[in-house]
Amino acid sequence: MRIPFIAGNWKMNLDRRSALELVEGLRRRVGERRDVEVAVFPPSVYLDEIARALMGSPIRVGGQNCCDEESGAFTGEVSATMLADVGAELVLVGHSERRHLYGEGDELIRRKVHAALDAGLDVILCVGETIEEREAGHTEQVVARQLRAGLEGISAPEMARVTVAYEPVWAIGTGHTATAAQAGEVHAYLRGLLEGLYSEPVAAATRIQYGGSVKADNAAELMAVTDVDGALVGGASLKPEAFLPIIEFSG
Ligand code: PEP
């Protein structure tokens, strides 16, 4: 039984005041719900304060990125241990904006997954194809490569701390959501890969979120797909009135 998992990736948006107002609104409405897991991913400078504001709430807090190294001369980077130290419980790894805008490749992403798990963080590993890759018929090949590389060396027990997010690059921030059928096909394919890499029980227990222009008006249809276990939400996670209906559809 996979509990739906709705995560809000704030990207480089909001300021301290609006971030605190947002989590206050979420905290009040999410209350003590246990039928859906909710997490927010603030910019790292606000993590400490947001984690404190959510103390005692089931809403979890995560970092949007982490360094693959533990400490040292890596100017501008933030380690997974530092994220954990200020209250993060999770981290996004391999988000398409990191892969495509900052040139992060599979090997770096693999190291980040290891660094995060070693620091005690749970991981959301993002995979997804570009529009060119989809149109060339390479979707499965691309997500398989990203999934295998990202999980290389990760044990079956560690998979209990990993969520996979299928985020077609062409759907992120564009308003072009994948159809339920498109999402369902890739999610089922990813679950099959997890079964091959680990086992049927690990594949059945691993949550696979869909991400890419999820909004209140398409969440119900996407969440109804068998292998879709929640959503990674960008734009619609920045306001309680946009994010809460997605959470409420999912529980
Ligand atoms: C994301 O940031 O992971 C995302 C899916 O963004 P959006 O919901 O805005 O497409």
mmCIF file of C-alpha atoms and ligand atoms in Angstrom:
data_model
loop_
_atom_site.group_PDB
_atom_site.id
_atom_site.type_symbol
_atom_site.label_atom_id
_atom_site.label_comp_id
_atom_site.label_asym_id
_atom_site.label_seq_id
_atom_site.Cartn_x
_atom_site.Cartn_y
_atom_site.Cartn_z
ATOM 1 C CA MET A 1 0.000 0.000 0.000
ATOM 2 C CA ARG A 2 1.688 3.209 -1.188
ATOM 3 C CA ILE A 3 0.640 6.404 0.594
ATOM 4 C CA PRO A 4 0.302 9.211 -1.976
ATOM 5 C CA PHE A 5 3.140 11.697 -1.738
ATOM 6 C CA ILE A 6 2.631 15.329 -2.786
ATOM 7 C CA ALA A 7 5.755 17.498 -2.868
ATOM 8 C CA GLY A 8 5.986 21.223 -3.541
ATOM 9 C CA ASN A 9 9.168 22.409 -5.229
ATOM 10 C CA TRP A 10 9.330 26.157 -4.701
ATOM 11 C CA LYS A 11 12.402 26.542 -6.951
ATOM 12 C CA MET A 12 13.924 30.065 -6.645
ATOM 13 C CA ASN A 13 10.649 31.727 -5.632
ATOM 14 C CA LEU A 14 9.115 33.460 -2.587
ATOM 15 C CA ASP A 15 10.777 35.538 0.097
ATOM 16 C CA ARG A 16 11.004 34.855 3.816
ATOM 17 C CA ARG A 17 7.646 36.409 4.654
ATOM 18 C CA SER A 18 5.652 34.815 1.833
ATOM 19 C CA ALA A 19 7.315 31.449 2.489
ATOM 20 C CA LEU A 20 6.257 31.560 6.150
ATOM 21 C CA GLU A 21 2.711 32.610 5.219
ATOM 22 C CA LEU A 22 2.506 29.720 2.759
ATOM 23 C CA VAL A 23 3.536 27.087 5.295
ATOM 24 C CA GLU A 24 1.190 28.534 7.916
ATOM 25 C CA GLY A 25 -1.684 28.124 5.444
ATOM 26 C CA LEU A 26 -0.622 24.576 4.595
ATOM 27 C CA ARG A 27 -0.071 23.591 8.189
ATOM 28 C CA ARG A 28 -3.561 24.650 9.222
ATOM 29 C CA ARG A 29 -5.295 22.721 6.430
ATOM 30 C CA VAL A 30 -3.100 19.621 6.272
ATOM 31 C CA GLY A 31 -3.507 19.247 10.043
ATOM 32 C CA GLU A 32 -2.720 15.737 11.182
ATOM 33 C CA ARG A 33 -3.671 13.955 7.943
ATOM 34 C CA ARG A 34 -1.847 10.630 7.569
ATOM 35 C CA ASP A 35 -3.532 9.432 4.368
ATOM 36 C CA VAL A 36 -1.271 11.596 2.227
ATOM 37 C CA GLU A 37 2.356 12.576 2.712
ATOM 38 C CA VAL A 38 3.221 16.219 2.038
ATOM 39 C CA ALA A 39 6.629 17.858 1.695
ATOM 40 C CA VAL A 40 7.851 21.300 0.707
ATOM 41 C CA PHE A 41 11.195 22.177 -0.845
ATOM 42 C CA PRO A 42 12.117 25.790 -0.049
ATOM 43 C CA PRO A 43 15.230 27.591 -1.279
ATOM 44 C CA SER A 44 18.070 26.451 1.008
ATOM 45 C CA VAL A 45 18.460 29.835 2.748
ATOM 46 C CA TYR A 46 14.925 29.518 4.135
ATOM 47 C CA LEU A 47 15.119 25.843 5.067
ATOM 48 C CA ASP A 48 16.017 26.351 8.709
ATOM 49 C CA GLU A 49 13.165 28.772 9.338
ATOM 50 C CA ILE A 50 10.599 26.746 7.393
ATOM 51 C CA ALA A 51 11.599 23.543 9.189
ATOM 52 C CA ARG A 52 11.067 25.329 12.523
ATOM 53 C CA ALA A 53 7.710 26.703 11.376
ATOM 54 C CA LEU A 54 6.597 23.159 10.499
ATOM 55 C CA MET A 55 7.854 21.494 13.676
ATOM 56 C CA GLY A 56 5.204 19.148 15.049
ATOM 57 C CA SER A 57 3.374 19.080 11.696
ATOM 58 C CA PRO A 58 3.414 16.004 9.426
ATOM 59 C CA ILE A 59 4.539 18.248 6.530
ATOM 60 C CA ARG A 60 8.162 17.404 5.755
ATOM 61 C CA VAL A 61 10.840 19.771 4.506
ATOM 62 C CA GLY A 62 13.512 19.086 1.915
ATOM 63 C CA GLY A 63 16.340 20.678 -0.026
ATOM 64 C CA GLN A 64 16.119 21.246 -3.789
ATOM 65 C CA ASN A 65 19.673 20.077 -4.424
ATOM 66 C CA CYS A 66 22.788 19.001 -2.548
ATOM 67 C CA CYS A 67 26.492 18.686 -3.194
ATOM 68 C CA ASP A 68 27.934 15.259 -3.903
ATOM 69 C CA GLU A 69 30.772 15.995 -1.456
ATOM 70 C CA GLU A 70 30.514 16.057 2.315
ATOM 71 C CA SER A 71 32.590 19.205 3.022
ATOM 72 C CA GLY A 72 35.583 21.170 1.759
ATOM 73 C CA ALA A 73 36.553 23.701 -0.881
ATOM 74 C CA PHE A 74 33.328 23.725 -2.919
ATOM 75 C CA THR A 75 32.364 27.387 -3.006
ATOM 76 C CA GLY A 76 28.642 27.991 -3.214
ATOM 77 C CA GLU A 77 27.654 24.390 -2.559
ATOM 78 C CA VAL A 78 25.558 23.000 0.307
ATOM 79 C CA SER A 79 26.169 19.473 1.553
ATOM 80 C CA ALA A 80 23.479 16.927 2.363
ATOM 81 C CA THR A 81 24.727 16.906 5.958
ATOM 82 C CA MET A 82 24.202 20.671 6.165
ATOM 83 C CA LEU A 83 20.649 20.305 4.840
ATOM 84 C CA ALA A 84 19.954 17.654 7.482
ATOM 85 C CA ASP A 85 21.561 19.861 10.126
ATOM 86 C CA VAL A 86 18.998 22.641 9.537
ATOM 87 C CA GLY A 87 15.997 20.331 9.558
ATOM 88 C CA ALA A 88 15.687 18.917 6.026
ATOM 89 C CA GLU A 89 14.527 15.315 5.854
ATOM 90 C CA LEU A 90 14.675 14.913 2.099
ATOM 91 C CA VAL A 91 16.327 16.249 -1.008
ATOM 92 C CA LEU A 92 15.477 16.425 -4.707
ATOM 93 C CA VAL A 93 18.190 14.933 -6.896
ATOM 94 C CA GLY A 94 18.398 15.110 -10.665
ATOM 95 C CA HIS A 95 15.649 17.694 -11.184
ATOM 96 C CA SER A 96 15.474 18.545 -14.871
ATOM 97 C CA GLU A 97 16.524 22.141 -14.180
ATOM 98 C CA ARG A 98 19.705 20.803 -12.546
ATOM 99 C CA ARG A 99 20.288 18.372 -15.413
ATOM 100 C CA HIS A 100 19.562 20.788 -18.242
ATOM 101 C CA LEU A 101 20.359 24.298 -16.944
ATOM 102 C CA TYR A 102 23.360 23.315 -14.821
ATOM 103 C CA GLY A 103 24.654 20.383 -16.841
ATOM 104 C CA GLU A 104 24.362 17.732 -14.149
ATOM 105 C CA GLY A 105 24.998 14.309 -15.621
ATOM 106 C CA ASP A 106 24.085 10.806 -14.500
ATOM 107 C CA GLU A 107 27.369 10.175 -12.682
ATOM 108 C CA LEU A 108 27.126 13.349 -10.584
ATOM 109 C CA ILE A 109 23.495 12.567 -9.823
ATOM 110 C CA ARG A 110 24.456 9.054 -8.696
ATOM 111 C CA ARG A 111 27.014 10.533 -6.294
ATOM 112 C CA LYS A 112 24.420 12.985 -4.949
ATOM 113 C CA VAL A 113 21.951 10.162 -4.275
ATOM 114 C CA HIS A 114 24.643 8.369 -2.251
ATOM 115 C CA ALA A 115 25.668 11.560 -0.407
ATOM 116 C CA ALA A 116 22.048 12.280 0.509
ATOM 117 C CA LEU A 117 21.254 8.776 1.768
ATOM 118 C CA ASP A 118 24.546 8.660 3.700
ATOM 119 C CA ALA A 119 23.584 11.946 5.391
ATOM 120 C CA GLY A 120 20.279 10.418 6.488
ATOM 121 C CA LEU A 121 18.102 12.254 3.959
ATOM 122 C CA ASP A 122 15.388 10.611 1.895
ATOM 123 C CA VAL A 123 15.703 11.200 -1.839
ATOM 124 C CA ILE A 124 13.345 12.095 -4.650
ATOM 125 C CA LEU A 125 15.204 11.017 -7.782
ATOM 126 C CA CYS A 126 13.835 12.843 -10.839
ATOM 127 C CA VAL A 127 13.922 11.365 -14.322
ATOM 128 C CA GLY A 128 12.355 12.496 -17.586
ATOM 129 C CA GLU A 129 12.821 12.942 -21.295
ATOM 130 C CA THR A 130 12.979 16.092 -23.412
ATOM 131 C CA ILE A 131 10.447 16.670 -26.186
ATOM 132 C CA GLU A 132 13.077 15.764 -28.808
ATOM 133 C CA GLU A 133 13.775 12.473 -27.031
ATOM 134 C CA ARG A 134 10.035 11.693 -26.819
ATOM 135 C CA GLU A 135 9.438 12.521 -30.472
ATOM 136 C CA ALA A 136 12.381 10.333 -31.465
ATOM 137 C CA GLY A 137 10.788 7.441 -29.554
ATOM 138 C CA HIS A 138 13.531 7.400 -26.913
ATOM 139 C CA THR A 139 11.496 8.046 -23.762
ATOM 140 C CA GLU A 140 11.975 4.576 -22.259
ATOM 141 C CA GLN A 141 15.654 4.473 -23.130
ATOM 142 C CA VAL A 142 16.260 7.877 -21.471
ATOM 143 C CA VAL A 143 14.342 7.244 -18.253
ATOM 144 C CA ALA A 144 15.874 3.759 -17.966
ATOM 145 C CA ARG A 145 19.379 5.194 -18.258
ATOM 146 C CA GLN A 146 18.642 7.912 -15.693
ATOM 147 C CA LEU A 147 17.000 5.494 -13.253
ATOM 148 C CA ARG A 148 19.722 2.833 -13.492
ATOM 149 C CA ALA A 149 22.509 5.390 -13.158
ATOM 150 C CA GLY A 150 20.868 7.244 -10.273
ATOM 151 C CA LEU A 151 20.270 4.044 -8.308
ATOM 152 C CA GLU A 152 23.589 2.328 -9.010
ATOM 153 C CA GLY A 153 24.941 0.953 -5.734
ATOM 154 C CA ILE A 154 21.730 1.686 -3.808
ATOM 155 C CA SER A 155 20.624 -1.372 -1.827
ATOM 156 C CA ALA A 156 17.090 -2.765 -1.561
ATOM 157 C CA PRO A 157 16.717 -1.598 2.092
ATOM 158 C CA GLU A 158 17.860 1.902 1.064
ATOM 159 C CA MET A 159 15.106 1.985 -1.574
ATOM 160 C CA ALA A 160 12.621 2.453 1.287
ATOM 161 C CA ARG A 161 14.033 6.014 1.439
ATOM 162 C CA VAL A 162 13.874 6.722 -2.290
ATOM 163 C CA THR A 163 10.941 8.113 -4.266
ATOM 164 C CA VAL A 164 11.148 8.333 -8.042
ATOM 165 C CA ALA A 165 9.631 11.339 -9.828
ATOM 166 C CA TYR A 166 8.786 11.012 -13.510
ATOM 167 C CA GLU A 167 8.942 14.532 -14.857
ATOM 168 C CA PRO A 168 8.855 14.868 -18.630
ATOM 169 C CA VAL A 169 10.997 17.941 -19.317
ATOM 170 C CA TRP A 170 8.457 19.224 -21.857
ATOM 171 C CA ALA A 171 5.767 19.311 -19.179
ATOM 172 C CA ILE A 172 7.684 21.225 -16.500
ATOM 173 C CA GLY A 173 6.538 24.806 -16.142
ATOM 174 C CA THR A 174 4.959 24.752 -19.602
ATOM 175 C CA GLY A 175 1.290 24.105 -18.870
ATOM 176 C CA HIS A 176 1.518 20.990 -21.127
ATOM 177 C CA THR A 177 0.747 18.139 -18.761
ATOM 178 C CA ALA A 178 1.292 14.552 -19.837
ATOM 179 C CA THR A 179 -2.004 12.781 -20.409
ATOM 180 C CA ALA A 180 -3.036 10.141 -17.906
ATOM 181 C CA ALA A 181 -2.207 7.528 -20.557
ATOM 182 C CA GLN A 182 1.279 8.938 -21.223
ATOM 183 C CA ALA A 183 2.056 9.149 -17.507
ATOM 184 C CA GLY A 184 0.626 5.673 -16.891
ATOM 185 C CA GLU A 185 2.807 4.102 -19.596
ATOM 186 C CA VAL A 186 6.057 5.556 -18.274
ATOM 187 C CA HIS A 187 5.193 4.913 -14.632
ATOM 188 C CA ALA A 188 4.411 1.258 -15.369
ATOM 189 C CA TYR A 189 7.667 1.001 -17.305
ATOM 190 C CA LEU A 190 9.644 2.509 -14.396
ATOM 191 C CA ARG A 191 8.009 0.118 -11.937
ATOM 192 C CA GLY A 192 8.969 -2.779 -14.180
ATOM 193 C CA LEU A 193 12.559 -1.513 -14.210
ATOM 194 C CA LEU A 194 12.563 -1.324 -10.401
ATOM 195 C CA GLU A 195 11.360 -4.923 -10.282
ATOM 196 C CA GLY A 196 14.237 -5.972 -12.536
ATOM 197 C CA LEU A 197 16.791 -3.950 -10.569
ATOM 198 C CA TYR A 198 15.523 -5.071 -7.141
ATOM 199 C CA SER A 199 12.464 -7.282 -6.673
ATOM 200 C CA GLU A 200 8.690 -7.254 -6.975
ATOM 201 C CA PRO A 201 8.176 -6.155 -3.330
ATOM 202 C CA VAL A 202 10.639 -3.254 -3.708
ATOM 203 C CA ALA A 203 8.979 -2.178 -6.972
ATOM 204 C CA ALA A 204 5.535 -2.417 -5.371
ATOM 205 C CA ALA A 205 6.604 -0.344 -2.361
ATOM 206 C CA THR A 206 8.455 2.433 -4.211
ATOM 207 C CA ARG A 207 6.423 5.552 -4.864
ATOM 208 C CA ILE A 208 6.614 7.090 -8.321
ATOM 209 C CA GLN A 209 5.415 10.685 -8.468
ATOM 210 C CA TYR A 210 4.373 12.463 -11.623
ATOM 211 C CA GLY A 211 5.601 16.020 -12.158
ATOM 212 C CA GLY A 212 4.966 18.541 -14.903
ATOM 213 C CA SER A 213 2.311 21.264 -14.750
ATOM 214 C CA VAL A 214 0.183 19.474 -12.161
ATOM 215 C CA LYS A 215 -2.690 21.745 -11.144
ATOM 216 C CA ALA A 216 -5.928 21.398 -9.196
ATOM 217 C CA ASP A 217 -7.841 20.754 -12.413
ATOM 218 C CA ASN A 218 -5.701 17.861 -13.684
ATOM 219 C CA ALA A 219 -4.543 16.321 -10.381
ATOM 220 C CA ALA A 220 -7.529 14.014 -9.892
ATOM 221 C CA GLU A 221 -7.153 12.412 -13.335
ATOM 222 C CA LEU A 222 -3.395 11.909 -12.968
ATOM 223 C CA MET A 223 -3.639 10.616 -9.398
ATOM 224 C CA ALA A 224 -6.224 8.061 -10.496
ATOM 225 C CA VAL A 225 -3.631 6.309 -12.698
ATOM 226 C CA THR A 226 -2.585 2.993 -11.095
ATOM 227 C CA ASP A 227 1.143 3.600 -10.983
ATOM 228 C CA VAL A 228 1.006 7.319 -10.168
ATOM 229 C CA ASP A 229 1.642 7.668 -6.432
ATOM 230 C CA GLY A 230 1.597 11.412 -6.018
ATOM 231 C CA ALA A 231 2.957 14.543 -7.581
ATOM 232 C CA LEU A 232 5.985 16.776 -7.622
ATOM 233 C CA VAL A 233 4.503 20.223 -8.074
ATOM 234 C CA GLY A 234 6.319 23.412 -9.022
ATOM 235 C CA GLY A 235 4.267 26.497 -9.917
ATOM 236 C CA ALA A 236 1.066 25.318 -8.238
ATOM 237 C CA SER A 237 2.849 24.734 -4.912
ATOM 238 C CA LEU A 238 3.471 28.452 -4.312
ATOM 239 C CA LYS A 239 0.006 29.349 -3.063
ATOM 240 C CA PRO A 240 -2.123 27.423 -0.548
ATOM 241 C CA GLU A 241 -5.231 27.845 -2.722
ATOM 242 C CA ALA A 242 -3.430 26.146 -5.631
ATOM 243 C CA PHE A 243 -1.526 23.481 -3.666
ATOM 244 C CA LEU A 244 -4.164 22.379 -1.150
ATOM 245 C CA PRO A 245 -6.669 21.098 -3.727
ATOM 246 C CA ILE A 246 -3.916 18.886 -5.193
ATOM 247 C CA ILE A 247 -3.235 17.455 -1.736
ATOM 248 C CA GLU A 248 -6.940 16.984 -1.134
ATOM 249 C CA PHE A 249 -7.473 15.126 -4.426
ATOM 250 C CA SER A 250 -4.706 12.731 -3.552
ATOM 251 C CA GLY A 251 -5.503 11.457 -0.082
HETATM 252 C C1 PEP B 1 8.848 20.852 -10.932
HETATM 253 O O1 PEP B 1 9.437 21.855 -10.565
HETATM 254 O O2 PEP B 1 9.310 19.758 -10.619
HETATM 255 C C2 PEP B 1 7.617 20.976 -11.709
HETATM 256 C C3 PEP B 1 6.996 19.895 -12.067
HETATM 257 O O3 PEP B 1 7.182 22.249 -12.031
HETATM 258 P P1 PEP B 1 5.711 22.658 -12.599
HETATM 259 O O4 PEP B 1 4.711 21.979 -11.709
HETATM 260 O O5 PEP B 1 5.684 24.144 -12.477
HETATM 261 O O6 PEP B 1 5.639 22.161 -14.000
#
